[in-house]
């Protein structure tokens, strides 16, 4: 359980000075708090023995006020320092997690659900923060402060009385230990079901349109109800154990009071301690309640922190399965891309999704990839994005294996427009300039013309500065596709990959865009996959994929002559267009 402090030791080491100062201030406040009961005891004794003069009373009161003022200032200081540091730790871990998420590949996102990752980045970080702040406070108070009070009772009042009043202590230690373990298991369960709920909520919100279209709202609600109930139950279980702590401790402290008053009164009667001593003793007993609660809280907070740090560290320990090479090669411009006998299968799938691919693309060429849905077009193009471990065979750029380059370098060359477009909840301008950095309005508008989007944008109330996404206007599928395309074109990448990018625009718009593309991409490499064959017709080479293999290849005219799948598909599409 204490291992949580060990796991956080890197942070405590780094912040040792602030933690030391905070703890010293806290200890000083603890010492100061021991004085008032003693002062009160002295005052009572002096009243009883009628030795209290006016000056003496003022002196005692000044002492009291002094102690209160000093501990007020010091308390503010340690509180601010200790809890301030714990918030900083939370921020640190959050950035670590975010950086980590950004380095991870699809395989990682395949094995962890988004809701779970979100739960780890929020709830678990909060629990760790608690450990680094409140955990330290309870650690100090439940050990050092408690000892201070007991020592004070033992040496300045009566050893016998102290020992007697503390008989309930070992019982308490036993109970606390036993329930600490329970809390750990229950808390883990509660966090897990919170992860599930998070995930479910996310999917529900994302898929709300489909849910409505299939009239599944009631079922969705019912399922959500079950899941919140589960989270509630699991947390209620934690709360139950939690709630048990304080009353148990109060009962045991009550027992200590009974012994204190009962036995203490006898001692006063036998004149072994003074009346003032008895009062001080009982105030000290009262002061013991907090450190004893702190023991319970300490165990609780540490158990939770420990569970949470394990969950967070587990994520941070996941290595991305695609790395930068140890000795990266550097080239300026990718002149030639080659696929040599490339076969690839996604992790956890059976059989290959692309098989024995040979392909060579020179700078300035345009390559078309066509084929049925699921034939492997996306998979083939993704080999250049390096999201998965390298395939069998060779993917070469300027005859150097692609995995010998830094990931950033190859990704910098590529502008990828995926099928499922992602637009951020920002303005259209920000979305357009996402990869390219600042551009003049003129440049942007020129690009919008190329992708046939200018008129659409002009119709929006604030033009380029219109917000899109959740809090802004909703773009149609075709408009989104064109914004994504313009975003990639503005980067003017060496290699442009269009993955069925124009599927949601009409034939005429597509023809327009394609003719612009041809001009603009003349000197650079473009790879287009498309369902509509007119989009690849002008390509220098077209490959037809079926079941991951190339079944036909050549220029448009070659393929028409070959009289195979391409020709059949072309004829069908021509008929539909007419
Ligand atoms: P296309 O782009 O031609 O429609 P894809 O390359 O998307 O085809 O898919 C090829 C095959 O790979 C399909 O059988 C598909 O189910 C499978 N596939 C695609 N993505 C993944 C993935 N991330 N994990 C496992 N299998 C996948």
XYZ file of C-alpha atoms and ligand atoms in Angstrom:
605
model
C 0.000 0.000 0.000
C 2.786 2.415 0.888
C 4.242 1.545 -2.484
C 2.140 4.351 -3.924
C 4.583 6.816 -2.365
C 7.423 4.875 -3.898
C 5.742 5.004 -7.270
C 5.454 8.770 -6.909
C 8.953 9.150 -5.493
C 10.246 10.707 -8.704
C 7.894 13.601 -8.096
C 8.662 13.947 -4.408
C 12.378 13.920 -5.207
C 11.942 16.598 -7.793
C 9.820 18.749 -5.466
C 11.642 17.789 -2.287
C 12.341 21.343 -1.153
C 8.724 22.451 -1.308
C 7.494 19.268 0.285
C 10.083 19.599 3.076
C 9.116 23.203 3.764
C 5.405 22.340 3.752
C 5.902 19.402 6.114
C 8.080 21.432 8.499
C 5.391 24.134 8.593
C 2.757 21.477 9.201
C 4.768 19.966 12.047
C 5.251 23.380 13.566
C 1.495 23.984 13.473
C 1.029 20.580 15.124
C 3.358 21.577 17.925
C 1.589 24.905 18.382
C -1.749 23.130 18.629
C -0.476 21.260 21.683
C -0.165 24.475 23.654
C -3.761 25.736 24.134
C -4.979 22.677 26.133
C -1.987 23.065 28.412
C -2.627 26.805 28.858
C -6.281 26.088 29.661
C -5.215 23.449 32.238
C -2.848 25.908 33.882
C -5.560 28.582 34.004
C -8.046 26.172 35.609
C -5.527 25.076 38.218
C -4.716 28.681 39.054
C -8.436 29.473 39.371
C -8.869 26.481 41.657
C -5.917 27.376 43.851
C -6.958 31.044 43.661
C -3.558 32.153 42.486
C -4.774 33.689 39.229
C -4.027 37.413 39.128
C -5.152 39.877 36.459
C -1.661 40.102 34.990
C -1.344 36.325 34.875
C -4.707 36.041 33.093
C -3.654 38.610 30.476
C -0.351 36.793 30.043
C -2.105 33.473 29.426
C -4.572 35.094 27.002
C -1.741 36.733 25.035
C -0.093 33.323 24.765
C -3.335 31.849 23.456
C -3.881 34.594 20.884
C -0.243 34.379 19.775
C -0.509 30.654 19.214
C -3.742 31.028 17.238
C -2.342 33.782 15.012
C 0.889 31.976 14.266
C -0.792 28.710 13.454
C -3.262 30.590 11.215
C -0.417 31.943 9.099
C 1.556 28.706 9.005
C -1.541 26.667 8.180
C -2.249 28.810 5.161
C 1.328 28.307 4.070
C 1.510 24.519 4.293
C -1.965 24.054 2.888
C -1.222 26.165 -0.181
C 2.182 24.586 -0.771
C 1.101 20.986 -0.288
C -2.094 21.112 -2.309
C -0.573 23.394 -4.937
C 2.087 20.744 -5.584
C -0.496 18.022 -5.906
C -2.373 19.995 -8.566
C 0.904 20.413 -10.405
C 1.416 16.652 -10.331
C -2.005 16.136 -11.862
C -1.150 18.561 -14.633
C 2.176 16.840 -15.241
C 0.626 13.392 -15.486
C -2.114 14.696 -17.737
C 0.389 16.100 -20.216
C 2.375 12.856 -20.051
C -0.747 10.919 -20.901
C -1.682 13.261 -23.738
C 1.815 13.075 -25.246
C 1.636 9.348 -24.932
C -1.750 9.142 -26.636
C -0.403 11.191 -29.515
C 2.448 8.725 -30.045
C 0.280 5.651 -30.032
C -0.799 3.768 -33.136
C -4.161 2.282 -34.177
C -3.264 -0.990 -32.510
C -3.291 0.714 -29.095
C -6.599 2.417 -29.807
C -7.929 -0.930 -30.899
C -7.195 -2.479 -27.523
C -8.283 0.388 -25.242
C -11.674 1.957 -25.472
C -11.901 5.736 -25.592
C -14.147 5.938 -22.533
C -11.663 3.896 -20.545
C -8.795 6.144 -21.572
C -10.859 9.163 -20.597
C -11.643 7.681 -17.194
C -7.939 7.114 -16.629
C -7.141 10.674 -17.637
C -9.716 12.163 -15.284
C -10.862 10.112 -12.288
C -7.608 8.249 -11.834
C -5.529 11.391 -12.043
C -7.752 12.948 -9.379
C -7.107 9.979 -7.089
C -3.352 10.302 -7.606
C -3.553 14.024 -6.908
C -5.342 13.230 -3.654
C -2.494 10.971 -2.652
C 0.168 13.595 -3.327
C -1.688 16.240 -1.286
C -4.214 14.942 1.191
C -2.296 11.654 1.430
C 0.819 13.427 2.698
C -1.231 15.500 5.155
C -2.904 12.437 6.614
C 0.406 10.598 6.696
C 2.003 13.330 8.813
C -1.025 13.897 11.009
C -1.731 10.255 11.654
C 1.834 9.485 12.656
C 3.785 12.475 13.930
C 0.864 14.568 15.203
C -0.650 11.582 16.942
C 2.701 10.814 18.619
C 3.068 14.456 19.678
C -0.290 14.357 21.445
C 0.382 11.008 23.099
C 3.847 12.089 24.257
C 2.347 15.274 25.687
C -0.296 13.274 27.581
C 2.212 10.677 28.719
C 4.929 12.963 30.024
C 3.147 16.130 31.125
C -0.002 14.627 32.641
C 0.041 10.979 33.578
C 1.617 7.910 32.035
C -0.847 5.539 33.724
C -3.874 7.491 32.579
C -2.525 7.738 29.010
C -1.897 4.011 28.731
C -5.348 3.223 30.083
C -7.155 5.625 27.776
C -5.334 4.271 24.724
C -6.446 0.659 25.190
C -8.917 0.988 22.270
C -6.057 1.910 19.874
C -4.927 -1.604 18.817
C -8.548 -2.580 18.098
C -8.735 0.402 15.844
C -5.552 -0.525 13.983
C -6.965 -3.976 13.322
C -10.276 -2.680 11.975
C -8.645 -0.060 9.790
C -6.302 -2.562 8.223
C -9.071 -4.998 7.476
C -11.317 -2.451 5.839
C -8.499 -0.818 3.891
C -8.178 -3.985 1.839
C -11.893 -4.055 1.165
C -11.820 -0.490 -0.061
C -9.085 -1.292 -2.538
C -11.012 -4.065 -4.271
C -14.270 -2.174 -4.272
C -12.658 0.990 -5.545
C -11.059 -0.882 -8.452
C -14.458 -2.295 -9.362
C -16.048 1.146 -9.157
C -13.382 2.666 -11.436
C -13.829 -0.136 -13.934
C -17.549 0.334 -14.182
C -17.035 4.087 -14.493
C -14.787 3.350 -17.490
C -17.525 1.239 -19.021
C -20.085 3.941 -18.477
C -17.820 6.561 -19.986
C -17.350 4.474 -23.040
C -21.008 3.770 -23.435
C -21.923 7.449 -23.081
C -19.400 8.388 -25.705
C -20.721 5.871 -28.189
C -24.315 6.838 -27.488
C -23.676 10.499 -28.095
C -21.645 9.818 -31.222
C -24.206 7.422 -32.605
C -27.300 9.340 -31.570
C -28.502 9.747 -35.162
C -28.339 6.053 -35.844
C -30.023 5.310 -32.534
C -32.891 7.616 -33.502
C -33.113 6.288 -37.017
C -33.485 2.753 -35.695
C -35.845 3.911 -32.932
C -33.587 2.454 -30.269
C -33.765 5.388 -27.816
C -35.748 3.439 -25.213
C -33.322 0.523 -25.316
C -30.431 2.940 -25.190
C -31.954 4.655 -22.181
C -32.600 1.358 -20.454
C -29.030 0.209 -21.036
C -27.714 3.558 -19.818
C -29.934 3.223 -16.773
C -28.462 -0.184 -16.014
C -24.940 1.098 -16.349
C -25.436 4.163 -14.133
C -27.089 1.869 -11.624
C -24.011 -0.334 -11.730
C -21.665 2.624 -11.183
C -23.940 3.798 -8.386
C -23.965 0.386 -6.717
C -20.212 -0.038 -6.940
C -19.587 3.424 -5.524
C -22.200 2.841 -2.854
C -20.202 -0.231 -1.860
C -17.117 1.951 -1.468
C -19.130 4.539 0.445
C -20.453 1.843 2.749
C -16.981 0.831 3.875
C -15.997 4.486 3.962
C -18.957 5.357 6.143
C -18.061 2.592 8.514
C -14.741 4.193 9.402
C -15.790 7.380 11.099
C -18.506 6.010 13.406
C -16.231 3.124 14.412
C -13.501 5.535 15.274
C -15.955 7.756 17.162
C -17.142 4.806 19.240
C -13.589 3.858 20.093
C -12.715 7.456 20.932
C -15.854 7.543 23.104
C -14.517 4.512 24.914
C -11.237 6.333 25.459
C -13.181 9.288 26.926
C -15.003 7.019 29.354
C -11.712 5.611 30.577
C -10.181 9.105 30.630
C -12.934 10.647 32.730
C -13.554 7.615 34.928
C -9.983 6.735 35.742
C -8.863 10.382 35.545
C -11.418 11.419 38.192
C -10.069 8.740 40.527
C -6.550 10.058 40.003
C -7.688 13.631 40.768
C -9.470 12.302 43.848
C -6.241 10.597 44.965
C -4.405 13.815 44.168
C -2.131 12.163 41.679
C -3.063 14.726 39.005
C -4.595 18.174 39.269
C -8.080 19.138 38.098
C -6.529 21.263 35.336
C -4.547 18.218 34.204
C -7.764 16.222 33.817
C -9.302 18.951 31.653
C -6.154 19.191 29.487
C -6.078 15.418 29.200
C -9.618 15.278 27.882
C -8.992 18.073 25.404
C -5.985 16.077 24.155
C -8.159 12.994 23.835
C -10.557 15.038 21.698
C -7.652 16.181 19.582
C -6.770 12.547 18.909
C -9.966 12.044 16.899
C -8.618 13.764 13.801
C -5.309 11.855 13.615
C -7.232 8.614 14.041
C -9.621 9.539 11.247
C -6.533 10.525 9.297
C -5.244 6.942 9.646
C -8.437 5.703 8.004
C -8.304 8.383 5.329
C -4.644 7.719 4.727
C -5.314 4.071 4.045
C -8.275 4.923 1.884
C -6.458 7.581 -0.150
C -3.396 5.406 -0.571
C -5.411 2.410 -1.704
C -7.188 4.510 -4.280
C -4.008 6.269 -5.347
C -2.262 2.948 -5.685
C -5.036 1.471 -7.807
C -5.142 4.591 -9.958
C -1.431 4.958 -10.461
C -1.316 1.345 -11.593
C -4.028 2.056 -14.120
C -2.257 5.162 -15.411
C 1.206 3.591 -15.443
C -0.145 0.625 -17.319
C -1.133 2.971 -20.124
C 2.128 4.899 -20.005
C 4.062 1.638 -20.193
C 2.511 0.687 -23.520
C 5.110 1.155 -26.193
C 3.980 2.242 -29.637
C 4.493 -0.674 -32.039
C 6.006 1.613 -34.675
C 9.266 3.334 -33.726
C 11.752 5.685 -35.218
C 14.815 3.777 -36.441
C 17.987 4.044 -34.320
C 19.985 5.557 -37.200
C 17.487 7.324 -39.414
C 18.310 8.029 -43.038
C 17.677 11.500 -44.354
C 16.763 12.472 -47.891
C 15.358 15.714 -49.196
C 12.811 14.687 -51.751
C 11.129 11.323 -52.294
C 11.752 10.731 -55.982
C 10.490 7.197 -56.202
C 8.186 5.014 -54.141
C 8.314 1.266 -54.638
C 6.329 -1.645 -53.271
C 8.221 -4.915 -53.693
C 6.333 -8.078 -53.002
C 4.420 -6.412 -50.184
C 1.953 -8.452 -48.117
C 0.250 -7.186 -45.016
C -2.175 -8.372 -42.438
C -3.733 -6.368 -39.633
C -2.897 -7.539 -36.139
C -5.458 -10.052 -34.930
C -6.828 -10.893 -38.354
C -6.488 -14.078 -40.295
C -5.050 -14.079 -43.796
C -3.570 -11.186 -45.697
C -5.458 -8.028 -46.537
C -2.988 -7.204 -49.293
C -0.773 -9.784 -50.962
C 2.289 -9.713 -53.230
C 1.951 -6.103 -54.276
C 4.499 -4.726 -56.738
C 4.180 -1.103 -57.638
C 6.472 1.717 -58.568
C 5.592 5.407 -58.520
C 7.908 8.141 -59.716
C 7.686 11.736 -58.550
C 5.110 13.562 -60.668
C 3.072 10.447 -61.410
C -0.505 9.800 -60.482
C -1.545 6.302 -59.528
C -5.142 5.114 -59.413
C -6.242 2.272 -57.162
C -9.644 0.745 -57.782
C -11.477 -2.395 -56.819
C -14.470 -3.643 -54.879
C -15.134 -2.445 -51.345
C -12.893 -4.363 -48.977
C -10.415 -5.272 -51.691
C -7.547 -3.613 -49.790
C -7.244 -0.144 -51.353
C -7.053 1.689 -48.025
C -4.778 -0.946 -46.544
C -2.344 -0.586 -49.418
C -2.176 3.193 -49.180
C -1.836 3.097 -45.400
C 1.478 1.289 -45.744
C 2.955 4.684 -46.496
C 1.503 6.177 -43.307
C 3.362 3.644 -41.139
C 0.629 3.171 -38.574
C 1.322 -0.543 -38.222
C 4.447 -2.667 -38.015
C 6.126 -2.855 -41.425
C 4.578 -5.346 -43.863
C 6.324 -8.338 -45.397
C 8.330 -7.402 -48.462
C 9.706 -3.930 -49.017
C 8.238 -0.486 -49.176
C 11.073 1.681 -50.478
C 11.487 5.398 -50.931
C 14.469 6.305 -53.106
C 15.469 2.659 -52.626
C 15.689 3.041 -48.872
C 13.263 0.980 -46.760
C 10.563 3.290 -45.459
C 11.148 2.151 -41.875
C 14.674 3.622 -42.031
C 13.252 7.132 -42.064
C 11.987 9.025 -39.070
C 8.220 8.785 -38.725
C 7.951 12.554 -38.752
C 9.869 12.756 -41.991
C 7.683 10.357 -43.955
C 4.534 11.836 -42.471
C 5.675 15.305 -43.425
C 5.853 14.260 -47.056
C 2.363 12.891 -47.078
C -0.979 14.611 -47.261
C -3.583 11.986 -46.459
C -7.274 12.577 -46.996
C -9.076 9.670 -45.365
C -12.541 8.354 -46.113
C -13.905 9.376 -42.738
C -13.187 13.051 -42.555
C -12.317 14.688 -39.322
C -13.110 18.342 -38.956
C -12.369 20.048 -35.677
C -14.831 22.253 -33.831
C -13.080 25.345 -35.058
C -13.567 27.851 -37.870
C -13.333 26.729 -41.467
C -10.148 28.755 -41.812
C -8.521 27.007 -38.847
C -9.551 23.666 -40.248
C -8.097 24.513 -43.636
C -4.804 25.756 -42.253
C -4.428 22.877 -39.807
C -1.417 21.284 -41.495
C 0.020 24.105 -43.520
C 0.397 27.072 -41.211
C -0.612 30.579 -42.123
C -1.760 31.467 -45.672
C -3.211 34.644 -47.155
C -6.934 34.807 -47.881
C -6.063 34.965 -51.538
C -4.204 31.670 -51.412
C -7.013 30.081 -49.460
C -9.656 31.264 -51.897
C -7.628 30.059 -54.829
C -7.549 26.616 -53.249
C -11.269 26.752 -52.518
C -11.871 27.387 -56.217
C -9.783 24.349 -57.086
C -11.883 22.112 -54.910
C -15.131 23.787 -55.943
C -15.910 25.009 -52.460
C -15.793 28.762 -52.830
C -19.492 29.228 -53.460
C -20.427 27.052 -50.522
C -18.189 29.016 -48.162
C -19.470 32.346 -49.447
C -22.960 31.303 -48.476
C -21.995 30.844 -44.831
C -22.766 33.837 -42.608
C -19.173 34.458 -41.626
C -17.388 32.966 -44.595
C -14.057 31.445 -43.677
C -14.598 32.328 -40.028
C -17.749 30.261 -39.697
C -17.535 27.731 -36.890
C -18.080 24.114 -37.850
C -18.775 21.063 -35.751
C -20.773 20.624 -32.603
C -21.273 24.293 -31.790
C -21.255 25.597 -35.355
C -22.787 24.896 -38.749
C -23.091 21.353 -39.961
C -21.394 20.703 -43.280
C -22.719 18.168 -45.739
C -20.671 15.046 -46.425
C -19.482 16.444 -49.758
C -18.523 19.780 -48.210
C -16.553 18.041 -45.491
C -14.734 15.993 -48.093
C -13.778 19.097 -49.975
C -12.608 20.928 -46.835
C -10.385 17.914 -46.023
C -9.087 17.851 -49.559
C -8.328 21.581 -49.519
C -6.601 21.141 -46.159
C -4.275 18.527 -47.626
C -3.710 20.512 -50.840
C -2.774 23.653 -48.907
C 0.100 21.663 -47.399
C 1.260 21.047 -50.959
C 2.620 17.665 -49.912
C 5.172 15.655 -51.868
C 2.817 12.687 -51.788
C -0.926 13.217 -51.805
C -3.110 10.255 -50.896
C -6.811 10.512 -51.615
C -8.782 7.651 -50.144
C -12.133 7.673 -51.907
C -12.164 11.355 -51.177
C -14.687 12.413 -53.734
C -17.347 9.790 -53.109
C -19.882 12.279 -51.760
C -19.614 14.922 -54.484
C -21.522 14.764 -57.747
C -19.889 13.742 -61.010
C -19.630 17.261 -62.418
C -17.970 18.687 -59.310
C -15.640 15.721 -59.259
C -14.620 16.315 -62.876
C -13.885 19.950 -62.008
C -11.767 19.043 -59.027
C -9.890 16.347 -60.906
C -8.936 18.705 -63.707
C -7.577 21.196 -61.150
C -5.738 18.421 -59.338
C -4.071 17.366 -62.556
C -2.640 20.859 -63.019
C -1.638 21.485 -59.438
C -0.060 18.120 -58.779
C 1.824 17.937 -62.036
C 5.282 17.825 -60.455
C 4.369 15.749 -57.413
C 3.094 12.316 -56.569
C -0.599 11.590 -56.181
C -2.244 8.319 -55.229
C -6.007 8.167 -55.644
C -8.344 5.394 -54.695
C -11.856 5.770 -55.959
C -15.068 4.008 -56.496
C -15.991 6.137 -59.496
C -13.538 5.250 -62.233
C -13.720 8.703 -63.818
C -11.659 9.936 -60.845
C -8.634 7.852 -61.848
C -9.066 7.835 -65.587
C -6.200 10.210 -66.271
C -3.752 8.391 -63.931
C -0.381 7.240 -65.261
C -1.098 3.783 -63.966
C -4.240 2.229 -62.574
C -4.202 -0.953 -60.526
C -7.260 -3.060 -59.870
C -7.297 -4.879 -56.552
C -9.308 -7.936 -55.702
C -8.939 -9.694 -52.389
C -5.705 -7.841 -51.747
C -4.042 -8.833 -55.033
C -3.481 -6.824 -58.182
C -5.630 -8.440 -60.870
C -5.326 -5.843 -63.630
C -2.982 -2.939 -64.229
C -2.181 -0.325 -66.889
C -3.482 2.970 -68.172
C -7.180 3.575 -68.700
C -6.883 2.601 -72.342
C -4.871 -0.534 -71.517
C -7.494 -1.633 -69.054
C -10.359 -1.036 -71.423
C -8.538 -3.186 -73.933
C -7.970 -5.930 -71.349
C -11.728 -6.304 -71.174
C -11.806 -7.388 -67.509
C -13.291 -6.057 -64.260
C -12.298 -2.456 -65.085
C -13.942 -2.497 -68.466
C -17.150 -4.004 -67.079
C -17.269 -1.518 -64.234
C -16.540 1.374 -66.577
C -19.342 0.394 -68.911
C -21.834 0.115 -66.028
C -20.820 3.486 -64.634
C -21.069 5.124 -68.080
C -24.610 3.828 -68.454
C -25.641 5.158 -65.057
C -24.189 8.595 -65.788
C -26.119 8.874 -69.055
P -11.054 -0.914 -49.305
O -10.331 0.336 -48.992
O -10.709 -1.480 -50.641
O -12.528 -0.819 -49.108
P -9.769 -1.909 -46.923
O -8.328 -1.771 -47.198
O -10.425 -0.884 -46.097
O -10.540 -2.046 -48.311
O -10.034 -3.324 -46.259
C -9.430 -4.503 -46.701
C -9.742 -5.623 -45.724
O -9.089 -5.370 -44.512
C -11.221 -5.761 -45.390
O -11.505 -7.133 -45.348
C -11.359 -5.144 -44.042
O -12.362 -5.794 -43.314
C -10.007 -5.383 -43.426
N -9.624 -4.299 -42.491
C -9.603 -2.978 -42.762
N -9.154 -2.271 -41.699
C -8.889 -3.171 -40.734
C -8.386 -3.078 -39.387
N -8.068 -1.905 -38.825
N -8.254 -4.222 -38.689
C -8.562 -5.404 -39.240
N -9.026 -5.565 -40.480
C -9.197 -4.472 -41.241
